[in-house]
mmCIF file with all atom_site columns, C-alpha atoms in Angstrom:
data_model
loop_
_atom_site.group_PDB
_atom_site.id
_atom_site.type_symbol
_atom_site.label_atom_id
_atom_site.label_alt_id
_atom_site.label_comp_id
_atom_site.label_asym_id
_atom_site.label_entity_id
_atom_site.label_seq_id
_atom_site.pdbx_PDB_ins_code
_atom_site.Cartn_x
_atom_site.Cartn_y
_atom_site.Cartn_z
_atom_site.occupancy
_atom_site.B_iso_or_equiv
_atom_site.pdbx_formal_charge
_atom_site.auth_seq_id
_atom_site.auth_comp_id
_atom_site.auth_asym_id
_atom_site.auth_atom_id
_atom_site.pdbx_PDB_model_num
ATOM 1   C CA . MET V 1 1   ? -7.422  57.552  27.042 1.00 83.00 ? 1   MET V CA 1
ATOM 2   C CA . GLN V 1 2   ? -8.735  59.664  30.101 1.00 91.00 ? 2   GLN V CA 1
ATOM 3   C CA . PHE V 1 3   ? -8.040  59.431  33.493 1.00 91.00 ? 3   PHE V CA 1
ATOM 4   C CA . THR V 1 4   ? -9.707  60.994  36.518 1.00 96.00 ? 4   THR V CA 1
ATOM 5   C CA . LEU V 1 5   ? -7.289  61.273  39.337 1.00 96.00 ? 5   LEU V CA 1
ATOM 6   C CA . HIS V 1 6   ? -7.748  62.691  42.610 1.00 97.00 ? 6   HIS V CA 1
ATOM 7   C CA . PRO V 1 7   ? -5.703  65.452  45.623 1.00 95.00 ? 7   PRO V CA 1
ATOM 8   C CA . LYS V 1 8   ? -2.820  63.934  45.905 1.00 94.00 ? 8   LYS V CA 1
ATOM 9   C CA . ASP V 1 9   ? -2.304  61.270  43.236 1.00 96.00 ? 9   ASP V CA 1
ATOM 10  C CA . VAL V 1 10  ? 0.928   61.600  41.024 1.00 95.00 ? 10  VAL V CA 1
ATOM 11  C CA . LEU V 1 11  ? 0.758   61.317  37.268 1.00 95.00 ? 11  LEU V CA 1
ATOM 12  C CA . PRO V 1 12  ? 3.074   58.519  36.014 1.00 91.00 ? 12  PRO V CA 1
ATOM 13  C CA . GLU V 1 13  ? 5.964   60.126  35.138 1.00 87.00 ? 13  GLU V CA 1
ATOM 14  C CA . GLY V 1 14  ? 7.530   59.763  31.186 1.00 87.00 ? 14  GLY V CA 1
ATOM 15  C CA . MET V 1 15  ? 4.063   60.882  29.613 1.00 89.00 ? 15  MET V CA 1
ATOM 16  C CA . GLY V 1 16  ? 2.549   63.423  28.159 1.00 89.00 ? 16  GLY V CA 1
ATOM 17  C CA . TRP V 1 17  ? -1.149  64.780  29.532 1.00 93.00 ? 17  TRP V CA 1
ATOM 18  C CA . ARG V 1 18  ? -3.315  67.256  28.478 1.00 93.00 ? 18  ARG V CA 1
ATOM 19  C CA . LEU V 1 19  ? -5.520  68.784  31.372 1.00 95.00 ? 19  LEU V CA 1
ATOM 20  C CA . HIS V 1 20  ? -8.885  69.116  31.223 1.00 97.00 ? 20  HIS V CA 1
ATOM 21  C CA . GLU V 1 21  ? -10.137 69.781  34.690 1.00 96.00 ? 21  GLU V CA 1
ATOM 22  C CA . GLY V 1 22  ? -8.596  70.479  38.214 1.00 96.00 ? 22  GLY V CA 1
ATOM 23  C CA . TYR V 1 23  ? -5.063  71.608  38.926 1.00 96.00 ? 23  TYR V CA 1
ATOM 24  C CA . VAL V 1 24  ? -1.813  70.096  39.119 1.00 96.00 ? 24  VAL V CA 1
ATOM 25  C CA . ARG V 1 25  ? 1.570   71.552  40.677 1.00 94.00 ? 25  ARG V CA 1
ATOM 26  C CA . SER V 1 26  ? 4.867   70.265  39.345 1.00 93.00 ? 26  SER V CA 1
ATOM 27  C CA . ALA V 1 27  ? 7.599   70.113  41.898 1.00 92.00 ? 27  ALA V CA 1
ATOM 28  C CA . SER V 1 28  ? 11.220  68.204  43.172 1.00 92.00 ? 28  SER V CA 1
ATOM 29  C CA . TRP V 1 29  ? 12.857  68.662  46.242 1.00 89.00 ? 29  TRP V CA 1
ATOM 30  C CA . ASP V 1 30  ? 15.964  69.873  47.457 1.00 88.00 ? 30  ASP V CA 1
ATOM 31  C CA . LEU V 1 31  ? 18.924  67.822  49.695 1.00 89.00 ? 31  LEU V CA 1
ATOM 32  C CA . GLU V 1 32  ? 16.633  68.675  52.741 1.00 90.00 ? 32  GLU V CA 1
ATOM 33  C CA . GLY V 1 33  ? 13.646  67.301  51.369 1.00 86.00 ? 33  GLY V CA 1
ATOM 34  C CA . GLU V 1 34  ? 11.974  71.148  50.858 1.00 87.00 ? 34  GLU V CA 1
ATOM 35  C CA . CYS V 1 35  ? 9.547   71.335  48.247 1.00 87.00 ? 35  CYS V CA 1
ATOM 36  C CA . ILE V 1 36  ? 10.772  73.225  44.955 1.00 89.00 ? 36  ILE V CA 1
ATOM 37  C CA . ALA V 1 37  ? 7.311   74.418  43.160 1.00 90.00 ? 37  ALA V CA 1
ATOM 38  C CA . LEU V 1 38  ? 7.909   74.020  39.123 1.00 92.00 ? 38  LEU V CA 1
ATOM 39  C CA . GLY V 1 39  ? 4.748   75.441  38.205 1.00 92.00 ? 39  GLY V CA 1
ATOM 40  C CA . LEU V 1 40  ? 0.520   75.408  38.966 1.00 95.00 ? 40  LEU V CA 1
ATOM 41  C CA . TRP V 1 41  ? -1.020  73.862  36.093 1.00 95.00 ? 41  TRP V CA 1
ATOM 42  C CA . GLY V 1 42  ? -4.987  74.449  34.956 1.00 95.00 ? 42  GLY V CA 1
ATOM 43  C CA . PRO V 1 43  ? -7.426  73.561  32.402 1.00 95.00 ? 43  PRO V CA 1
ATOM 44  C CA . GLY V 1 44  ? -5.937  73.380  28.556 1.00 92.00 ? 44  GLY V CA 1
ATOM 45  C CA . ASP V 1 45  ? -2.362  72.693  29.788 1.00 92.00 ? 45  ASP V CA 1
ATOM 46  C CA . VAL V 1 46  ? -0.471  70.626  28.762 1.00 91.00 ? 46  VAL V CA 1
ATOM 47  C CA . ILE V 1 47  ? 2.184   69.075  31.034 1.00 91.00 ? 47  ILE V CA 1
ATOM 48  C CA . THR V 1 48  ? 4.595   65.925  31.180 1.00 87.00 ? 48  THR V CA 1
ATOM 49  C CA . SER V 1 49  ? 7.359   64.951  32.896 1.00 83.00 ? 49  SER V CA 1
ATOM 50  C CA . GLU V 1 50  ? 9.254   63.096  29.566 1.00 78.00 ? 50  GLU V CA 1
ATOM 51  C CA . ASN V 1 51  ? 12.914  63.476  29.699 1.00 71.00 ? 51  ASN V CA 1
ATOM 52  C CA . PRO V 1 52  ? 13.024  66.429  32.560 1.00 72.00 ? 52  PRO V CA 1
ATOM 53  C CA . VAL V 1 53  ? 15.537  69.058  33.143 1.00 74.00 ? 53  VAL V CA 1
ATOM 54  C CA . VAL V 1 54  ? 15.297  68.858  37.076 1.00 80.00 ? 54  VAL V CA 1
ATOM 55  C CA . GLN V 1 55  ? 14.884  65.289  38.750 1.00 84.00 ? 55  GLN V CA 1
ATOM 56  C CA . PRO V 1 56  ? 13.003  64.482  40.644 1.00 88.00 ? 56  PRO V CA 1
ATOM 57  C CA . LEU V 1 57  ? 10.171  65.740  38.900 1.00 90.00 ? 57  LEU V CA 1
ATOM 58  C CA . GLU V 1 58  ? 6.577   64.986  40.416 1.00 93.00 ? 58  GLU V CA 1
ATOM 59  C CA . LEU V 1 59  ? 3.508   66.164  38.880 1.00 95.00 ? 59  LEU V CA 1
ATOM 60  C CA . GLN V 1 60  ? 0.648   66.145  42.093 1.00 95.00 ? 60  GLN V CA 1
ATOM 61  C CA . CYS V 1 61  ? -3.040  66.623  41.529 1.00 96.00 ? 61  CYS V CA 1
ATOM 62  C CA . LEU V 1 62  ? -3.637  69.607  43.909 1.00 95.00 ? 62  LEU V CA 1
ATOM 63  C CA . THR V 1 63  ? -8.008  68.598  43.312 1.00 95.00 ? 63  THR V CA 1
ATOM 64  C CA . THR V 1 64  ? -9.450  66.013  41.800 1.00 96.00 ? 64  THR V CA 1
ATOM 65  C CA . VAL V 1 65  ? -8.460  66.365  38.005 1.00 97.00 ? 65  VAL V CA 1
ATOM 66  C CA . VAL V 1 66  ? -9.115  64.629  34.455 1.00 97.00 ? 66  VAL V CA 1
ATOM 67  C CA . VAL V 1 67  ? -6.124  64.373  32.160 1.00 97.00 ? 67  VAL V CA 1
ATOM 68  C CA . GLU V 1 68  ? -6.030  63.158  28.853 1.00 95.00 ? 68  GLU V CA 1
ATOM 69  C CA . HIS V 1 69  ? -2.383  60.738  27.681 1.00 94.00 ? 69  HIS V CA 1
ATOM 70  C CA . ILE V 1 70  ? -1.291  62.433  24.746 1.00 91.00 ? 70  ILE V CA 1
ATOM 71  C CA . GLU V 1 71  ? 1.770   61.889  22.739 1.00 89.00 ? 71  GLU V CA 1
ATOM 72  C CA . LEU V 1 72  ? 3.563   65.192  22.162 1.00 83.00 ? 72  LEU V CA 1
ATOM 73  C CA . ASP V 1 73  ? 4.512   66.044  18.429 1.00 83.00 ? 73  ASP V CA 1
ATOM 74  C CA . PRO V 1 74  ? 7.182   68.916  18.310 1.00 83.00 ? 74  PRO V CA 1
ATOM 75  C CA . ARG V 1 75  ? 4.867   71.778  17.980 1.00 83.00 ? 75  ARG V CA 1
ATOM 76  C CA . ASP V 1 76  ? 3.301   70.763  21.197 1.00 80.00 ? 76  ASP V CA 1
ATOM 77  C CA . GLN V 1 77  ? 6.669   70.182  23.302 1.00 82.00 ? 77  GLN V CA 1
ATOM 78  C CA . HIS V 1 78  ? 7.976   73.419  21.898 1.00 84.00 ? 78  HIS V CA 1
ATOM 79  C CA . GLN V 1 79  ? 4.661   75.008  23.000 1.00 85.00 ? 79  GLN V CA 1
ATOM 80  C CA . HIS V 1 80  ? 5.009   73.192  26.667 1.00 84.00 ? 80  HIS V CA 1
ATOM 81  C CA . LEU V 1 81  ? 8.439   74.086  27.002 1.00 86.00 ? 81  LEU V CA 1
ATOM 82  C CA . GLN V 1 82  ? 7.898   77.631  26.426 1.00 90.00 ? 82  GLN V CA 1
ATOM 83  C CA . ARG V 1 83  ? 5.013   77.810  28.887 1.00 89.00 ? 83  ARG V CA 1
ATOM 84  C CA . GLU V 1 84  ? 6.854   75.880  31.273 1.00 89.00 ? 84  GLU V CA 1
ATOM 85  C CA . ARG V 1 85  ? 10.148  78.420  30.777 1.00 91.00 ? 85  ARG V CA 1
ATOM 86  C CA . GLN V 1 86  ? 7.923   80.928  31.373 1.00 93.00 ? 86  GLN V CA 1
ATOM 87  C CA . MET V 1 87  ? 6.238   79.912  34.407 1.00 92.00 ? 87  MET V CA 1
ATOM 88  C CA . LEU V 1 88  ? 9.345   78.977  35.993 1.00 91.00 ? 88  LEU V CA 1
ATOM 89  C CA . ALA V 1 89  ? 10.579  82.550  35.336 1.00 94.00 ? 89  ALA V CA 1
ATOM 90  C CA . GLU V 1 90  ? 7.622   83.788  36.934 1.00 95.00 ? 90  GLU V CA 1
ATOM 91  C CA . LEU V 1 91  ? 8.204   81.627  40.087 1.00 94.00 ? 91  LEU V CA 1
ATOM 92  C CA . LEU V 1 92  ? 11.754  82.876  40.707 1.00 93.00 ? 92  LEU V CA 1
ATOM 93  C CA . THR V 1 93  ? 10.996  86.334  40.389 1.00 95.00 ? 93  THR V CA 1
ATOM 94  C CA . ILE V 1 94  ? 8.361   86.131  42.778 1.00 96.00 ? 94  ILE V CA 1
ATOM 95  C CA . GLN V 1 95  ? 10.522  84.478  44.761 1.00 93.00 ? 95  GLN V CA 1
ATOM 96  C CA . ARG V 1 96  ? 13.422  86.374  44.311 1.00 94.00 ? 96  ARG V CA 1
ATOM 97  C CA . ILE V 1 97  ? 11.376  89.273  46.351 1.00 97.00 ? 97  ILE V CA 1
ATOM 98  C CA . ARG V 1 98  ? 12.619  89.905  49.500 1.00 96.00 ? 98  ARG V CA 1
ATOM 99  C CA . SER V 1 99  ? 9.301   91.041  51.254 1.00 96.00 ? 99  SER V CA 1
ATOM 100 C CA . GLY V 1 100 ? 7.279   88.326  52.318 1.00 96.00 ? 100 GLY V CA 1
ATOM 101 C CA . GLU V 1 101 ? 4.314   90.665  52.185 1.00 96.00 ? 101 GLU V CA 1
ATOM 102 C CA . ARG V 1 102 ? 5.255   91.592  48.447 1.00 96.00 ? 102 ARG V CA 1
ATOM 103 C CA . ARG V 1 103 ? 5.916   88.323  47.541 1.00 97.00 ? 103 ARG V CA 1
ATOM 104 C CA . LEU V 1 104 ? 3.108   86.929  49.236 1.00 97.00 ? 104 LEU V CA 1
ATOM 105 C CA . LEU V 1 105 ? 0.996   89.500  47.286 1.00 94.00 ? 105 LEU V CA 1
ATOM 106 C CA . THR V 1 106 ? 2.478   89.102  44.316 1.00 94.00 ? 106 THR V CA 1
ATOM 107 C CA . LEU V 1 107 ? 2.035   85.392  44.164 1.00 96.00 ? 107 LEU V CA 1
ATOM 108 C CA . LEU V 1 108 ? -1.842  85.760  44.639 1.00 94.00 ? 108 LEU V CA 1
ATOM 109 C CA . SER V 1 109 ? -2.009  88.273  42.106 1.00 91.00 ? 109 SER V CA 1
ATOM 110 C CA . TRP V 1 110 ? 0.047   86.031  39.922 1.00 93.00 ? 110 TRP V CA 1
ATOM 111 C CA . ILE V 1 111 ? -2.622  82.750  40.820 1.00 94.00 ? 111 ILE V CA 1
ATOM 112 C CA . GLY V 1 112 ? -5.413  84.787  40.254 1.00 91.00 ? 112 GLY V CA 1
ATOM 113 C CA . GLY V 1 113 ? -4.261  86.249  36.805 1.00 88.00 ? 113 GLY V CA 1
ATOM 114 C CA . SER V 1 114 ? -3.363  82.650  35.542 1.00 90.00 ? 114 SER V CA 1
ATOM 115 C CA . HIS V 1 115 ? -6.490  80.972  37.087 1.00 91.00 ? 115 HIS V CA 1
ATOM 116 C CA . GLY V 1 116 ? -8.780  83.148  39.013 1.00 88.00 ? 116 GLY V CA 1
ATOM 117 C CA . GLN V 1 117 ? -11.231 85.677  37.488 1.00 88.00 ? 117 GLN V CA 1
ATOM 118 C CA . VAL V 1 118 ? -10.230 89.275  36.943 1.00 86.00 ? 118 VAL V CA 1
ATOM 119 C CA . ASN V 1 119 ? -12.681 91.965  36.593 1.00 84.00 ? 119 ASN V CA 1
ATOM 120 C CA . ARG V 1 120 ? -12.964 96.007  37.226 1.00 86.00 ? 120 ARG V CA 1
ATOM 121 C CA . HIS V 1 121 ? -12.732 95.399  41.031 1.00 85.00 ? 121 HIS V CA 1
ATOM 122 C CA . GLY V 1 122 ? -9.709  93.221  41.087 1.00 87.00 ? 122 GLY V CA 1
ATOM 123 C CA . CYS V 1 123 ? -8.736  89.447  40.950 1.00 89.00 ? 123 CYS V CA 1
ATOM 124 C CA . ARG V 1 124 ? -11.149 86.517  42.591 1.00 90.00 ? 124 ARG V CA 1
ATOM 125 C CA . LEU V 1 125 ? -9.357  83.541  43.756 1.00 91.00 ? 125 LEU V CA 1
ATOM 126 C CA . SER V 1 126 ? -10.874 80.684  45.179 1.00 91.00 ? 126 SER V CA 1
ATOM 127 C CA . LEU V 1 127 ? -8.309  79.035  47.249 1.00 89.00 ? 127 LEU V CA 1
ATOM 128 C CA . SER V 1 128 ? -10.261 75.864  48.117 1.00 89.00 ? 128 SER V CA 1
ATOM 129 C CA . GLU V 1 129 ? -11.049 75.508  44.439 1.00 91.00 ? 129 GLU V CA 1
ATOM 130 C CA . LEU V 1 130 ? -7.163  75.249  43.463 1.00 93.00 ? 130 LEU V CA 1
ATOM 131 C CA . ASN V 1 131 ? -6.927  73.347  47.039 1.00 92.00 ? 131 ASN V CA 1
ATOM 132 C CA . LEU V 1 132 ? -4.249  76.028  47.537 1.00 92.00 ? 132 LEU V CA 1
ATOM 133 C CA . THR V 1 133 ? -3.877  75.474  51.457 1.00 91.00 ? 133 THR V CA 1
ATOM 134 C CA . HIS V 1 134 ? -1.310  77.476  53.360 1.00 93.00 ? 134 HIS V CA 1
ATOM 135 C CA . GLN V 1 135 ? 1.627   75.077  53.091 1.00 93.00 ? 135 GLN V CA 1
ATOM 136 C CA . ALA V 1 136 ? 1.202   74.693  49.195 1.00 92.00 ? 136 ALA V CA 1
ATOM 137 C CA . LEU V 1 137 ? 1.503   78.532  49.005 1.00 94.00 ? 137 LEU V CA 1
ATOM 138 C CA . ALA V 1 138 ? 3.997   78.237  51.049 1.00 94.00 ? 138 ALA V CA 1
ATOM 139 C CA . ASP V 1 139 ? 5.911   75.844  48.843 1.00 91.00 ? 139 ASP V CA 1
ATOM 140 C CA . LEU V 1 140 ? 4.985   78.304  46.039 1.00 92.00 ? 140 LEU V CA 1
ATOM 141 C CA . CYS V 1 141 ? 6.672   81.641  47.095 1.00 93.00 ? 141 CYS V CA 1
ATOM 142 C CA . GLY V 1 142 ? 9.374   80.328  49.856 1.00 91.00 ? 142 GLY V CA 1
ATOM 143 C CA . LEU V 1 143 ? 7.914   81.392  52.568 1.00 94.00 ? 143 LEU V CA 1
ATOM 144 C CA . THR V 1 144 ? 6.927   79.122  55.711 1.00 94.00 ? 144 THR V CA 1
ATOM 145 C CA . ARG V 1 145 ? 2.916   77.987  56.330 1.00 96.00 ? 145 ARG V CA 1
ATOM 146 C CA . VAL V 1 146 ? 3.006   79.964  59.527 1.00 97.00 ? 146 VAL V CA 1
ATOM 147 C CA . THR V 1 147 ? 4.213   83.159  57.485 1.00 97.00 ? 147 THR V CA 1
ATOM 148 C CA . VAL V 1 148 ? 1.808   82.748  54.956 1.00 97.00 ? 148 VAL V CA 1
ATOM 149 C CA . THR V 1 149 ? -1.236  82.051  57.692 1.00 95.00 ? 149 THR V CA 1
ATOM 150 C CA . LYS V 1 150 ? -0.126  85.292  59.324 1.00 97.00 ? 150 LYS V CA 1
ATOM 151 C CA . LEU V 1 151 ? 0.401   87.429  56.466 1.00 97.00 ? 151 LEU V CA 1
ATOM 152 C CA . LEU V 1 152 ? -3.057  86.535  55.032 1.00 94.00 ? 152 LEU V CA 1
ATOM 153 C CA . CYS V 1 153 ? -4.757  87.276  58.426 1.00 93.00 ? 153 CYS V CA 1
ATOM 154 C CA . ARG V 1 154 ? -3.095  91.043  58.049 1.00 96.00 ? 154 ARG V CA 1
ATOM 155 C CA . PHE V 1 155 ? -4.025  91.378  54.643 1.00 94.00 ? 155 PHE V CA 1
ATOM 156 C CA . ARG V 1 156 ? -7.526  90.939  55.446 1.00 92.00 ? 156 ARG V CA 1
ATOM 157 C CA . ALA V 1 157 ? -8.023  92.975  58.659 1.00 93.00 ? 157 ALA V CA 1
ATOM 158 C CA . GLU V 1 158 ? -6.156  95.782  56.534 1.00 93.00 ? 158 GLU V CA 1
ATOM 159 C CA . GLY V 1 159 ? -8.672  95.389  53.450 1.00 89.00 ? 159 GLY V CA 1
ATOM 160 C CA . ARG V 1 160 ? -5.634  94.009  51.182 1.00 91.00 ? 160 ARG V CA 1
ATOM 161 C CA . LEU V 1 161 ? -7.799  91.034  50.492 1.00 92.00 ? 161 LEU V CA 1
ATOM 162 C CA . LEU V 1 162 ? -11.290 90.859  50.756 1.00 91.00 ? 162 LEU V CA 1
ATOM 163 C CA . ALA V 1 163 ? -13.418 87.722  52.094 1.00 87.00 ? 163 ALA V CA 1
ATOM 164 C CA . VAL V 1 164 ? -16.305 86.946  48.905 1.00 86.00 ? 164 VAL V CA 1
ATOM 165 C CA . GLY V 1 165 ? -18.751 84.227  49.841 1.00 77.00 ? 165 GLY V CA 1
ATOM 166 C CA . ASP V 1 166 ? -17.140 80.810  52.043 1.00 74.00 ? 166 ASP V CA 1
ATOM 167 C CA . SER V 1 167 ? -13.733 80.823  50.554 1.00 76.00 ? 167 SER V CA 1
ATOM 168 C CA . ASP V 1 168 ? -12.983 83.120  47.759 1.00 86.00 ? 168 ASP V CA 1
ATOM 169 C CA . LEU V 1 169 ? -10.710 86.354  47.698 1.00 89.00 ? 169 LEU V CA 1
ATOM 170 C CA . LEU V 1 170 ? -10.608 89.306  46.161 1.00 90.00 ? 170 LEU V CA 1
ATOM 171 C CA . ILE V 1 171 ? -7.309  91.189  45.557 1.00 89.00 ? 171 ILE V CA 1
ATOM 172 C CA . PRO V 1 172 ? -8.937  94.695  45.094 1.00 86.00 ? 172 PRO V CA 1
ATOM 173 C CA . LEU V 1 173 ? -6.671  96.994  42.091 1.00 78.00 ? 173 LEU V CA 1
ATOM 174 C CA . GLN V 1 174 ? -4.162  99.047  43.507 1.00 67.00 ? 174 GLN V CA 1
ATOM 175 C CA . PRO V 1 175 ? -4.891  103.094 42.377 1.00 57.00 ? 175 PRO V CA 1
#
């Protein structure tokens, strides 16, 4: 059974999904209502909100997505848990970087490595394709939206990010 969902739609709770197209963010909230980003999932990933360890857990579509409802067998469940733990560890490591500049650049490289195109010049990343707004980037790395906007402008001015086309960025390889 396949479904097409739109940006900001939430996948139904307590079910497993195979993501065929688009991007989904898994998230929770703290007591003040601040978003806690737990993962960024793309085509080919298996995602689930069955028996969540963190509650509340929401699987929110960042883009238009095509998902297929699946019953997770023990092998799929194990692979999902391994991938989820790996992603949580990577995001936590990024969020613990003290320097906001390094934190955002590391996040962009992480997203680019997972969902972008890596070539000999660096990593090409389309924020519009992933529908990653400055607020979404801020949620992923634990900065404010204003800080993300200022840093992105500074990175472009300094050449640490290069504009490619209308909405793509190239993160040049560092020597």
